[in-house]
Each structure stands twice: as structure tokens, then as C-alpha cells.
Coordinates of C-alpha atoms and ligand atoms in Angstrom, one line a residue:
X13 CA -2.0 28.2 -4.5
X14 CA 1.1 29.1 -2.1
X15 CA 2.8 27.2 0.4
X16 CA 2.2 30.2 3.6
X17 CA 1.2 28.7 6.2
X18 CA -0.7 30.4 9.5
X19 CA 0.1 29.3 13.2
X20 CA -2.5 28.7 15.5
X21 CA -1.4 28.3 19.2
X22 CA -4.0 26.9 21.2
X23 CA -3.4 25.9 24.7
X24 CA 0.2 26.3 24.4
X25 CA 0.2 23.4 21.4
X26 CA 1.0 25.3 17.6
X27 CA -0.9 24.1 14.6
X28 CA 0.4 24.8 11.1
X29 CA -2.8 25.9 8.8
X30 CA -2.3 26.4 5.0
X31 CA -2.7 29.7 3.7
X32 CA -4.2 29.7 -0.1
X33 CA -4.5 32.9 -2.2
X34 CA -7.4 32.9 -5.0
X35 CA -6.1 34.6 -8.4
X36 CA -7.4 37.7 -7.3
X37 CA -5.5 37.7 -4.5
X38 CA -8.0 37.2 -1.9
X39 CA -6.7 34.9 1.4
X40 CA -8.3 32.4 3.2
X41 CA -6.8 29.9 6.2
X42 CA -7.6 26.5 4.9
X43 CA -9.0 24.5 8.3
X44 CA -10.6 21.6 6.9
X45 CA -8.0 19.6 9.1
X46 CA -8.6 21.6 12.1
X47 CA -11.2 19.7 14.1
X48 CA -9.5 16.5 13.6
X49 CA -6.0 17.8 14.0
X50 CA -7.1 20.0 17.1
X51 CA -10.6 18.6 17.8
X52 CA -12.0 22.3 17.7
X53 CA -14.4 24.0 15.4
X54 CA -14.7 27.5 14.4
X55 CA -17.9 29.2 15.0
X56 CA -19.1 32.4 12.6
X57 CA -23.1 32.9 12.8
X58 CA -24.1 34.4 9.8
X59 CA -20.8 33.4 8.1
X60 CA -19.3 36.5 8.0
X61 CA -15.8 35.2 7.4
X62 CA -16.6 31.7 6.2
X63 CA -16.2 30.1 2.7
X64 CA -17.7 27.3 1.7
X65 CA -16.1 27.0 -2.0
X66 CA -13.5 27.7 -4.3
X67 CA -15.5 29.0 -7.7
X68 CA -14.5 30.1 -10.9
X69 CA -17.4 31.5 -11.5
X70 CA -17.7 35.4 -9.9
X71 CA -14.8 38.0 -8.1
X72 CA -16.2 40.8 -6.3
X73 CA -14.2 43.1 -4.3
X74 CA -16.3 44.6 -1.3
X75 CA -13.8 47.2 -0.1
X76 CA -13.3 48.7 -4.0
X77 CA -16.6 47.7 -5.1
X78 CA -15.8 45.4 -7.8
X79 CA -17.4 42.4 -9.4
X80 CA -16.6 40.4 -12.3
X81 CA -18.0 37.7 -14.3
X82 CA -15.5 35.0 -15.5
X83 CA -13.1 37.7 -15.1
X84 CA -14.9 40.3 -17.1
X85 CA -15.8 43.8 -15.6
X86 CA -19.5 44.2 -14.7
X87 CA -19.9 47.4 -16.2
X88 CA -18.7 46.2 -19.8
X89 CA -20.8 43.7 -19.7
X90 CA -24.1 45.6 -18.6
X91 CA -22.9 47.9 -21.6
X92 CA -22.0 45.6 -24.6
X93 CA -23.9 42.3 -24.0
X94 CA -27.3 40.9 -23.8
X95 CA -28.5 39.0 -20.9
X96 CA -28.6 35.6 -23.0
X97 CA -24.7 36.6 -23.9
X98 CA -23.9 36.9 -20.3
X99 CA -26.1 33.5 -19.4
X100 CA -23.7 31.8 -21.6
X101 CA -20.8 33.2 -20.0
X102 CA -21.7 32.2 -16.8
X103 CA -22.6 28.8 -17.2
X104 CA -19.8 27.7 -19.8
X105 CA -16.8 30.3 -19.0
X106 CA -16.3 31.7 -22.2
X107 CA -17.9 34.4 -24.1
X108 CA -20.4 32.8 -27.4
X109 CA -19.1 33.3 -30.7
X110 CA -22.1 34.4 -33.2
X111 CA -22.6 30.4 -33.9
X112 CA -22.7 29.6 -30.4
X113 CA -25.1 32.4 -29.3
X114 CA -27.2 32.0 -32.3
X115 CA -27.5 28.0 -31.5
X116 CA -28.4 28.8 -27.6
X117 CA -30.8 31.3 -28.9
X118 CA -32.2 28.2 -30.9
X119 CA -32.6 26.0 -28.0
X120 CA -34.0 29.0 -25.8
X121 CA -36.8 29.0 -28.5
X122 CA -37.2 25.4 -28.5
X123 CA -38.1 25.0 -25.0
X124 CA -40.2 27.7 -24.1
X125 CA -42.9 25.8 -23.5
X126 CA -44.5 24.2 -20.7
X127 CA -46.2 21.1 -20.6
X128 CA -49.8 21.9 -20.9
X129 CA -50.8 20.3 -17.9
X130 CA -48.5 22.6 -15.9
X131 CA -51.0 25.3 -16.7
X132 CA -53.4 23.5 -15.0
X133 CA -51.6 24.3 -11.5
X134 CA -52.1 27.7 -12.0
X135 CA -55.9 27.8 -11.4
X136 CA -55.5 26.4 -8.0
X137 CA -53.6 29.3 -6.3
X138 CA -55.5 31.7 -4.6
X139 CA -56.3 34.9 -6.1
X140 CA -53.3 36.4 -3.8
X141 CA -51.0 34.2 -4.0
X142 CA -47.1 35.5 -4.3
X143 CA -45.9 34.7 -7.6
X144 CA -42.4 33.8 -5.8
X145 CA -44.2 31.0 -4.1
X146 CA -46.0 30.0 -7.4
X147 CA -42.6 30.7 -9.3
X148 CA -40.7 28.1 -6.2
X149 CA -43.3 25.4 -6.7
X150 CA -43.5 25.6 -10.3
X151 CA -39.9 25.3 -10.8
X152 CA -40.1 22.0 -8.3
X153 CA -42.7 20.6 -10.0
X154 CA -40.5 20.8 -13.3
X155 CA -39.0 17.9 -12.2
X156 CA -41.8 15.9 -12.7
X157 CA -42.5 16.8 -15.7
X158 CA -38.9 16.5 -17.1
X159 CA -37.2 13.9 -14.8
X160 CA -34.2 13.2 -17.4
X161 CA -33.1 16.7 -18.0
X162 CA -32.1 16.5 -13.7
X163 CA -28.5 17.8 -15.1
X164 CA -26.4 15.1 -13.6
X165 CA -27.1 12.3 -16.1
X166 CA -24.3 13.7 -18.6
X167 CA -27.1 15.7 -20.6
X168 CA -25.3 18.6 -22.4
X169 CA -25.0 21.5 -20.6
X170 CA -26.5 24.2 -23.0
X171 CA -29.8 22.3 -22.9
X172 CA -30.4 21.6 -19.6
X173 CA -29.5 25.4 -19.1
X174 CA -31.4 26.6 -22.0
X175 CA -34.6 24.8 -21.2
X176 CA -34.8 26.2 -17.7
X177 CA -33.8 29.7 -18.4
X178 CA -36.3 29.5 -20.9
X179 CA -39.4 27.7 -19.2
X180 CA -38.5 30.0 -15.7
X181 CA -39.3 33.1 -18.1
X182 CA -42.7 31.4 -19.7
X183 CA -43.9 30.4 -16.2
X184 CA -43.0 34.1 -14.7
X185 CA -45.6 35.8 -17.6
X186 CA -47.8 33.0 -16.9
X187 CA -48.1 33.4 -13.3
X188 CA -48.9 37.2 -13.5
X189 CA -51.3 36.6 -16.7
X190 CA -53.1 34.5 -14.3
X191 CA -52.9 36.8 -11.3
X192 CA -55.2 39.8 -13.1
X193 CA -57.4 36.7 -15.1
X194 CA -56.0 37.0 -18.4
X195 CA -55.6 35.0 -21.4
X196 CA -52.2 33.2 -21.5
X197 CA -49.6 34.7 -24.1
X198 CA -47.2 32.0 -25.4
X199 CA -43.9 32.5 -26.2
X200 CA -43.1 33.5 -29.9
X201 CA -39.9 32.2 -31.6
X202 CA -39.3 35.6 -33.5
X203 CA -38.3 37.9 -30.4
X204 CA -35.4 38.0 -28.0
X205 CA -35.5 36.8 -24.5
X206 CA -36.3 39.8 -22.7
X207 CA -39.0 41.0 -25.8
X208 CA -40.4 37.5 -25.5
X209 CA -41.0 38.6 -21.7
X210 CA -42.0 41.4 -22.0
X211 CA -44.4 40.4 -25.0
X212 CA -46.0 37.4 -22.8
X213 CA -46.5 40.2 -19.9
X214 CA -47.9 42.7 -21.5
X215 CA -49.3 41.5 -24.9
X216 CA -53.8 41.2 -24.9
X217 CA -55.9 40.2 -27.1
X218 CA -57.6 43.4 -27.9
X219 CA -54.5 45.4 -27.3
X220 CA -51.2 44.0 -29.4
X221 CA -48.1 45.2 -27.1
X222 CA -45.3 46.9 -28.9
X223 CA -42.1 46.0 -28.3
X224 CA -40.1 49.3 -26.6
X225 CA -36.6 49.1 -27.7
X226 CA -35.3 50.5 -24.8
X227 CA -37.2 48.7 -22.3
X228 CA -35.9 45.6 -23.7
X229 CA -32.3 47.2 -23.6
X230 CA -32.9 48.2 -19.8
X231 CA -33.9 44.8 -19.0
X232 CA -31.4 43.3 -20.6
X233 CA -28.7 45.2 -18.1
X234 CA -31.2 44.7 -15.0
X235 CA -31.0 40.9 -15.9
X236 CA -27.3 41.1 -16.5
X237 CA -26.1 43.1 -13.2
X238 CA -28.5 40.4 -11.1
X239 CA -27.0 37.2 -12.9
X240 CA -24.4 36.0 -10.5
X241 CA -22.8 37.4 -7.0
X242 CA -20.5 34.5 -6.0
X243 CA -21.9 33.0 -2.6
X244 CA -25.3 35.2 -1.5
X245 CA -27.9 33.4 0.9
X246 CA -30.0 32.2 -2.8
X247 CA -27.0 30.5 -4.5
X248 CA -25.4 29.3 -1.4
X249 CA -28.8 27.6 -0.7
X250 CA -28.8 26.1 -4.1
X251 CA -25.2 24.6 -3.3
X252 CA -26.7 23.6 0.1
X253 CA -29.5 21.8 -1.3
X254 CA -27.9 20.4 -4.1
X255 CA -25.0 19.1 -2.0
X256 CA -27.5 16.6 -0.6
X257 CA -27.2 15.3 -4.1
X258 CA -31.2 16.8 -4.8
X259 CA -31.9 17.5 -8.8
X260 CA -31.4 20.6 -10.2
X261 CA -34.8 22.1 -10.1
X262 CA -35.2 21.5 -6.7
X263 CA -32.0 23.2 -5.8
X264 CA -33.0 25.9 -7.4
X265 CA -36.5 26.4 -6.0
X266 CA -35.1 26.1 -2.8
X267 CA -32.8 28.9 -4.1
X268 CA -35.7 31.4 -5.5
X269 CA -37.5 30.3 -1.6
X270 CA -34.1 32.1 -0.4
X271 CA -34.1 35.4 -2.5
X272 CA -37.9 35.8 -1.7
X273 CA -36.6 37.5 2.2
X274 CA -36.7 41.0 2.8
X275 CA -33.3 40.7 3.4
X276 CA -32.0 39.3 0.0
X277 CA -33.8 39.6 -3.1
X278 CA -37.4 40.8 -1.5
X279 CA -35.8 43.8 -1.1
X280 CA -36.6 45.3 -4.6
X281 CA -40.0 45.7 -3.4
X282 CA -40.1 47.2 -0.1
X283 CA -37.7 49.3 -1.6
X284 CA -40.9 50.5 -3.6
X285 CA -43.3 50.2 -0.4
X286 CA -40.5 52.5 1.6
X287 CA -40.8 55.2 -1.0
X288 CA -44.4 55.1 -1.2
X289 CA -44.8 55.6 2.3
X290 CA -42.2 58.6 2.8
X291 CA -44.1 59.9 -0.3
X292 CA -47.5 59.9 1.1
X293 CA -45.9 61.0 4.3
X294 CA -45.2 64.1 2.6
X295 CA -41.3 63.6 2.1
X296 CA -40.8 63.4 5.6
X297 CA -37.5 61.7 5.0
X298 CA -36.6 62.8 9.2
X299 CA -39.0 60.1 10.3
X300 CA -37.6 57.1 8.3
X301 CA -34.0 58.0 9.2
X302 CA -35.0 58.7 12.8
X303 CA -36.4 55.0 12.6
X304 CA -34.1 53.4 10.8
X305 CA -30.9 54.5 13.5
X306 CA -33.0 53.6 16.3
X307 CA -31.5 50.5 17.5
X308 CA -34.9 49.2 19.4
X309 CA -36.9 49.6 15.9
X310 CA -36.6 46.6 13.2
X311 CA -37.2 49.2 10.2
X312 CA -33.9 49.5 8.2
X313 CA -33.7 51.7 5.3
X314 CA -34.5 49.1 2.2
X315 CA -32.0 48.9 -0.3
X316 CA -29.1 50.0 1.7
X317 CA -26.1 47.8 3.0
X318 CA -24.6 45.2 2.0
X319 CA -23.1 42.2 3.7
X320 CA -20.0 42.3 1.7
X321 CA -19.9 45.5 -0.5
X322 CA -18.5 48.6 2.4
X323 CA -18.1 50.7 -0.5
X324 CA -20.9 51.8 -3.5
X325 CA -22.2 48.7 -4.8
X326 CA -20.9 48.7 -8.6
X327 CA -24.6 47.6 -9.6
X328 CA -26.3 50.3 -7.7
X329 CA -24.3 53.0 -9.4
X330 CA -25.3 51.3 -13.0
X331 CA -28.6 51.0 -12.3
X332 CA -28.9 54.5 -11.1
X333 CA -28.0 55.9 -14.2
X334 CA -29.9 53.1 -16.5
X335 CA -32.8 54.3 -13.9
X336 CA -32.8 58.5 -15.0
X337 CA -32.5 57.4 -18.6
X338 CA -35.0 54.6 -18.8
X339 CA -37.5 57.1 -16.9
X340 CA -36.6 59.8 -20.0
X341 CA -37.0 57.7 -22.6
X342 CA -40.5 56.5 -21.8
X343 CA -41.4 60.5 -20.5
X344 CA -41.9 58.6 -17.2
X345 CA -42.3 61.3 -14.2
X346 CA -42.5 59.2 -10.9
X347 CA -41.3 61.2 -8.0
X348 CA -40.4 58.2 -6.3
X349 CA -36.8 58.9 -8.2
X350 CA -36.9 62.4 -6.9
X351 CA -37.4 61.1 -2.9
X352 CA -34.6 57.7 -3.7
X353 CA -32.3 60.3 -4.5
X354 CA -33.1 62.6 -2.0
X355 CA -32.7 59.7 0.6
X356 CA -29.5 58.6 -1.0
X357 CA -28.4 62.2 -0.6
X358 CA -29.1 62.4 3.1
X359 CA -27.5 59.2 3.9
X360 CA -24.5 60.7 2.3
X361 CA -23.9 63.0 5.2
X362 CA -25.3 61.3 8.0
X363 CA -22.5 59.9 9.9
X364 CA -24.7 56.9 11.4
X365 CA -24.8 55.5 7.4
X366 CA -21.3 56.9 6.5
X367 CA -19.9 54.8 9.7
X368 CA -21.7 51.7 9.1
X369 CA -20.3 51.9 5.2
X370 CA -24.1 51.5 4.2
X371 CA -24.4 52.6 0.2
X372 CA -27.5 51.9 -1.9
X373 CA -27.5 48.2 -3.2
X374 CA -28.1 46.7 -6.1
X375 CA -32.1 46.9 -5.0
X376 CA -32.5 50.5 -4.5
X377 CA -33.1 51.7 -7.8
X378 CA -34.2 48.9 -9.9
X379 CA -37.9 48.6 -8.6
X380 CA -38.3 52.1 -10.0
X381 CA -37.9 51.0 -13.6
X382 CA -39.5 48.0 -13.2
X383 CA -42.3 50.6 -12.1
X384 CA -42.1 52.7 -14.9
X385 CA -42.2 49.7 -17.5
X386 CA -45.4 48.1 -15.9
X387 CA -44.5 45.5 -13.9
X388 CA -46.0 44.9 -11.0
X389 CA -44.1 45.4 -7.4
X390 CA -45.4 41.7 -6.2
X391 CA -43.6 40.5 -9.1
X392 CA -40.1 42.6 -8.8
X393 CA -38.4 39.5 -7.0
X394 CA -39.6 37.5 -9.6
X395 CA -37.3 39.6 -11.8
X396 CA -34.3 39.0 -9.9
X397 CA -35.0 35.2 -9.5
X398 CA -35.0 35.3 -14.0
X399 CA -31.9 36.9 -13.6
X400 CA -29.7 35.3 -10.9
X401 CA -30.9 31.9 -12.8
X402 CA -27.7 31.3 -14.2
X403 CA -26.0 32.0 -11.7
X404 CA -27.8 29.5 -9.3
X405 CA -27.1 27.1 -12.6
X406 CA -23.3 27.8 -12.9
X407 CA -22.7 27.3 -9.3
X408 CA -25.0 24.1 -8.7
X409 CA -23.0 22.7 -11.8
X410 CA -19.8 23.8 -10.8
X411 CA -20.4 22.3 -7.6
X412 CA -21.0 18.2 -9.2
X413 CA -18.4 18.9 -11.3
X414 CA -16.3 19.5 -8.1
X415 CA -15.3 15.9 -7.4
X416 CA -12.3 16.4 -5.4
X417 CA -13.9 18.6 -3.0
X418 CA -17.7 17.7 -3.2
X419 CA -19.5 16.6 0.0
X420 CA -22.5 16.6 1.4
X421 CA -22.9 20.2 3.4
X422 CA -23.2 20.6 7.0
X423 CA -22.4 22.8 9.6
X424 CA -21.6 22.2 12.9
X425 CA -22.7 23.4 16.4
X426 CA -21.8 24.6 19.7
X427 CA -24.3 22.5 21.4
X428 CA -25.8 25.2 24.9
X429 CA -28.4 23.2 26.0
X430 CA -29.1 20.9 29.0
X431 CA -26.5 19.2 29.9
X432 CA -28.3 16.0 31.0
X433 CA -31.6 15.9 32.7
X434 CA -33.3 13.1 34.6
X435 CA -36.5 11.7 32.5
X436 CA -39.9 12.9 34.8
X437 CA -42.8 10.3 33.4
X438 CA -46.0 12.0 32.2
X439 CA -48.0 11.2 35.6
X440 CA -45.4 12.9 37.8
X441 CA -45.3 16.0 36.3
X442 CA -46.8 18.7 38.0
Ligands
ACO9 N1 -30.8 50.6 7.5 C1 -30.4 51.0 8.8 N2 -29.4 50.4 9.4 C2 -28.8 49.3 8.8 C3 -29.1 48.9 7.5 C4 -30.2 49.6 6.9 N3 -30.6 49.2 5.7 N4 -28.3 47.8 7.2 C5 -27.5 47.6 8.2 N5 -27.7 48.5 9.2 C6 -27.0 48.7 10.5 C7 -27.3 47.6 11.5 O1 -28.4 47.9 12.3 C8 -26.1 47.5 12.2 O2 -26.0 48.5 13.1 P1 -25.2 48.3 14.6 O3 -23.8 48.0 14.2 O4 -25.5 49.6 15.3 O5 -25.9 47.2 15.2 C9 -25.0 47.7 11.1 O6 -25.6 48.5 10.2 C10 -24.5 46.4 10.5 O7 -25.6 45.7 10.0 P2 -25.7 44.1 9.9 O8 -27.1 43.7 10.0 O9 -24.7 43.5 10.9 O10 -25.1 43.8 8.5 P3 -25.3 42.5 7.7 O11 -24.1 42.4 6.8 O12 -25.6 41.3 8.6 O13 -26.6 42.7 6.8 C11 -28.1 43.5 5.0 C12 -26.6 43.1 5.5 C13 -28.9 42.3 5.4 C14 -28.1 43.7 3.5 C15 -28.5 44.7 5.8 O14 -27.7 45.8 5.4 C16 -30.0 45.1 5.5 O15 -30.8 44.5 6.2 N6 -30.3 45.9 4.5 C17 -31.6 46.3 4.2 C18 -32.3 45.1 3.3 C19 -31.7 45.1 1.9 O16 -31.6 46.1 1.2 N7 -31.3 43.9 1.5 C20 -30.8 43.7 0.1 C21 -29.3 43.3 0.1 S1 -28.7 43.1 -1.5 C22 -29.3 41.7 -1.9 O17 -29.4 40.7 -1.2 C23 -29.6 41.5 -3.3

């Protein structure tokens, strides 16, 4: 941290505000004195210029598109490690050794379960019932059924990590299982995370799934590339929520209620709906683009911009390419990857998307391999919630750990109502 300092000059008085400079060299004006030094506050809807934390956790660089994990490059990661590597990253800072990974791989196995009972809750959604909304209240009701493993009674970390990444997973099968009235698969101790997925998904009774290397591969990275992104609208709820000194499981449904938007992580699928609809609009890519640039229509292109990336979003550009081979690999021909790239293309030289910096995100592509390997578009957010979970974990963590700095959150207001109003009783209004 340096000793700069910023001058603010407001109504001829100068205030001194520290400057601090993260490792990376990103700037911030520290103001936490400002409203009781100057008795102002600084308004910014939306947060656009706003931080709410210091974290170790994630860098990412909008204007260069880069983002780093605990100071590791995204793209080395996507290609060298598995999603349970990167978990452990996250949430304890430092890359496993063999022992260490092959100890959280342990505990993974050891709490896949679900209490029985648990199941029970499944039967009383209705038939169309968004697994995000089953996936939020199942990962609330956790609480209940676990009320020491809240993760701020000094439990080890691994464990309290390990059990939800690992229940989260059982519970996303479970809730698509029950969605098309088949038997539940239970987790087996003898595959890998994402092939334990993948098994409980796809796996029936009269037809044994098989394992697809490079499916499991593919979701590995797709997991990987989701798990953390500093302060988004999902993990800054889970800070939010958590500030208010809630357990972790109810942060963190608050968090997956977060990425369900359109806007955030619901994206993925009407990504998917988009492309369908251009498709059996017989690639008339003019129409969506006319719509999209028309500032009195609400349709935006899904799965372009980014609130913070102004350049290609590193993901996206993994993805695409993890996309085309996935697609080969399982001699998958969906011309929805024909018309994403086509779209991409056009936005390339369209000045109204060149001028608004608005690249594929992280979203675009990724629904189309989930396509290709099965899985259902209601459930592509479910996806991303598995994947940011230990990100959400890190950062609630990080948070409680952060005694110094730790307080309840809570914005302020500029307060444009009435002023003051005379009360009217009931029987003298007209
Ligand atoms: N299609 C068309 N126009 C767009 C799009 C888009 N996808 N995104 C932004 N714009 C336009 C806006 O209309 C605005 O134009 P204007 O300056 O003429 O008014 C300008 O670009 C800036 O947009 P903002 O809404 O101010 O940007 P913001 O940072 O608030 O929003 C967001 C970012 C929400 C991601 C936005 O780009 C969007 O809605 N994208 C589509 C949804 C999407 O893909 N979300 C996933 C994001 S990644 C993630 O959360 C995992």
C-alpha cells in the first residue's frame, strides 16, 4: 500500500484521501472517512466504480482481458488442472500437492450424500419447476440438516468446502433425475467429480452410461473458467448476505438466486434460446442486430458484454475453441455453432458493437457444449452455480476471516422523496 494521497476540493474546503495500489497495480481512492470527515456520500448505481473489498482471491484485467486465480493465469489452468485442483486453489491459496489433492478427493467422496430425507423435498416441486430455484432452496435447506458444518465454528476448512461442493453436485443430478421421473443415481466413490456428474445425469437402469473421456475433460475446463471472477452480482451477494453474519449455506443460496438473472449467469441459456430462434428464423441474423441496437427494444444480444471485460473475455476465447473440438470429438453437427460464429463475425464489424467494446462473454459458447453433451438448457445455470461454488466459498470465507475490515454491509441513499407531508386521516380523503 502507498502513501499517495488524492485531493478533494469541495466547496472551497480540500480533503486529503488515501490512494492504495493493489499488487497488480490497480488504484482505488480509499473514502471510508469521507462522510464523516466531509459529511458527503458518493453515489454509483450499479457500482460501476465501487469496491467493496480488498481479496486475494481473483485479478482480472478488463481493458487486457486478463484473469487470474491466486495469481495463476486462466488459460494454464483450464489446460493443466482439474476442476477439484482449481477448487483447492481457490479456497486455500495454494496449488494441492498429490497428498493434499488425493485427501480432498477423499473427503469429496465421503460427503456425497444427502440425507435421505432431503430426497423427500424433491417430490413436492411441480413438474416445471426451475432446477435453480430447487438447487437455491436445497442448498438453504442444507443448513438444517447440517447445522454444525455453518463454517464459522472453527471447522476445518477442506471439509466444510468439500462437503458442499460435493452435496451441490449430488443435489444438481438429483434435481434433473427427478425432473424427467427417473430413478435416482447415487454417487459412486470410484469416479472423478465431473464423471461422478456426469454418471448421476446420465446413467439408467436399463442403459449403463459410459463415461466420455473428453466430456469429462471439457467439463472439467467449463467448471474451471466459471470458478471465481472477483466481485460479480452472485458472489458479491454472497458477501452481502453473509455480512449480516447468515451461515454459509444461506449465503450461498442467496448467491445461486443472484446468477439465476438473464443478466448474470441465466445467460447461458438464452444464449441457447437466441440461436434457436435466429435458426428457425432462417439465419436472419439482420433482424436480431436490428433489435438489439434499437434503443426502445429490451432485446440485447445474449452472451455479449461485459460489465468489466472492454476487450475479448479470456474465457470466451477458451471456450470457443474447447467448443469446435468438443463438437469433433463427439461427431456433434449442431448448426447452432455455425450461426454463434456467424453472429460473432458480424458484430466484429458493426461499429454499434465495436463502439460499445461488446465481445462474446464467457456465456456465449458454453451452452453449446453443454448441448452437445446432453444436458438440458433449463439446467445450463445450474452448471455455472457447480462451478462458481468455490468461488462464492473462498470469498464468503475470506470475508469472516477479514476481522479488521468486516462489517455488516450497507449502502446508503440519496433520499428524493417527499420532503414532509401533512398526515390526511382515512375519512378525509377523497
Ligand atoms: N446487446 C446489445 N446492446 C448491448 C448489450 C448486448 N448484449 N450489452 C450492452 N449493450 C449496450 C447497452 O444498450 C448500452 O448502450 P447505450 O450506451 O447506447 O445505452 C451499452 O451497450 C452499455 O451497456 P450497459 O447496460 O450500460 O452495460 P453494463 O455494464 O451495465 O451491462 C451486461 C453488462 C449486463 C453484461 C450487458 O452487456 C448485457 O445485458 N449483456 C447481455 C446479457 C449477458 O450476456 N450477460 C452475461 C454477462 S457475463 C456473466 O454475468 C457471467
Amino acid at each position: 500500500m502507498s502513501e499517495k494521497h488524492a485531493t478533494l476540493t469541495i466547496e472551497g474546503n480540500n480533503y486529503r484521501l488515501p490512494i492504495i495500489t493493489g499488487t497488480a497495480g490497480d488504484k482505488a481512492i480509499d473514502i471510508r472517512e469521507l462522510r464523516s470527515t466531509t459529511g458527503y456520500i458518493t453515489l454509483d448505481s450499479g457500482y460501476m466504480n465501487t469496491g467493496s473489498c480488498s481479496s486475494d482471491i481473483t485479478f482480472l484485467d478488463g481493458e487486457k482481458g486478463i484473469l487470474n486465480y491466486r495469481g495463476y493465469e486462466i488459460d494454464v489452468l483450464a489446460e493443466n488442472c482439474s476442476f477439484v485442483e482449481v477448487s483447492y486453489l481457490l479456497l486455500m491459496g495454494e496449488l494441492p500437492t498429490q497428498t493434499q489433492l488425493n485427501d480432498f478427493r477423499a473427503l469429496l467422496s465421503r460427503f456425497a450424500l444427502i440425507h435421505e430425507d432431503m430426497i423427500h423435498f424433491f417430490d413436492h416441486f411441480p413438474p416445471n419447476a426451475s432446477p435453480m430455484a430447487i438447487l437455491s432452496t436445497m442448498v438453504n435447506t442444507l443448513h438444517n440438516f447440517y447445522p454444525e458444518m455453518t463454517g464459522d465454528s472453527g471447522e476445518d476448512l477442506p471439509e466444510i468446502a468439500a462437503r458442499l461442493l460435493s452435496k451441490i453436485r449430488t443435489i444438481a443430478a438429483f434435481s434433473y433425475k427427478k425432473s424427467i421421473g427417473h430413478p435416482l443415481v447415487y454417487p459412486r466413490y470410484d469416479l472423478s467429480y465431473c464423471g461422478n456428474f456426469l454418471n448421476m445425469m446420465f446413467d439408467k437402469p436399463v442403459k449403463p452410461y459410459v463415461v466420455h473421456p473428453q466430456v469429462v475433460a471439457t467439463l472439467n475446463k467449463l467448471l474451471i473458467l466459471h470458478a471465481d471472477h472477483e466481485q460479480n452480482c452472485s458472489t458479491s451477494t454472497v458477501r452481502l448476505v453473509g455480512s449480516a453474519g447468515v451461515n454459509l449455506y444461506t449465503s450461498i443460496s442467496a448467491g445461486i438466486s443472484a446468477l439465476w438473472g438473464p443478466l448474470h449467469g441465466g445467460a447461458n441459456q438464452a444464449v441457447i434460446e437466441m440461436l434457436e430462434a435466429i435458426h428457425q428464423d432462417n439465419n436472419d441474423f439482420e433482424k436480431y442486430i436490428k433489435k438489439a441496437k434499437d434503443p426502445n427494444n429490451p432485446f440485447r444480444l445474449s452472451g455479449f458484454g461485459h460489465r468489466v471485460y472492454k476487450t475479448f473475455d479470456p474465457r470466451a476465447t477458451i471456450i470457443k475453441r474447447a467448443c469446435k473440438q468438443t463438437l469433433k470429438a463427439l461427431n456433434v453437427d449442431d448448426p447452432l455453432l455455425e450461426i454463434a460464429m456467424q453472429l460473432e463475425e458480424i458484430t466484429r464489424s458493426d461499429e454499434y458493437f465495436v463502439g460499445r467494446n461488446l465481445y462474446p462473454n464467457v456465456d456465449f459458447y458454453s451452452g453449446i457444449i453443454y448441448r452437445a453433451m446432453g444436458i438440458p438448457t433449463d439446467m445450463f445455470t445450474v452448471m455455472f452455480a457447480m462451478g462458481r461454488l468455490p468461488g462464492w466459498i473462498s470469498h464468503w470465507m475470506e470475508m469472516m476471516g477479514d476481522t479488521k475490515d468486516r462489517r455488516i454491509g450497507r449502502p446508503r441513499q440519496i433520499y428524493r422523496g417527499h420532503k414532509k407531508r401533512d398526515f390526511v386521516p382515512l375519512h378525509e380523503r377523497g
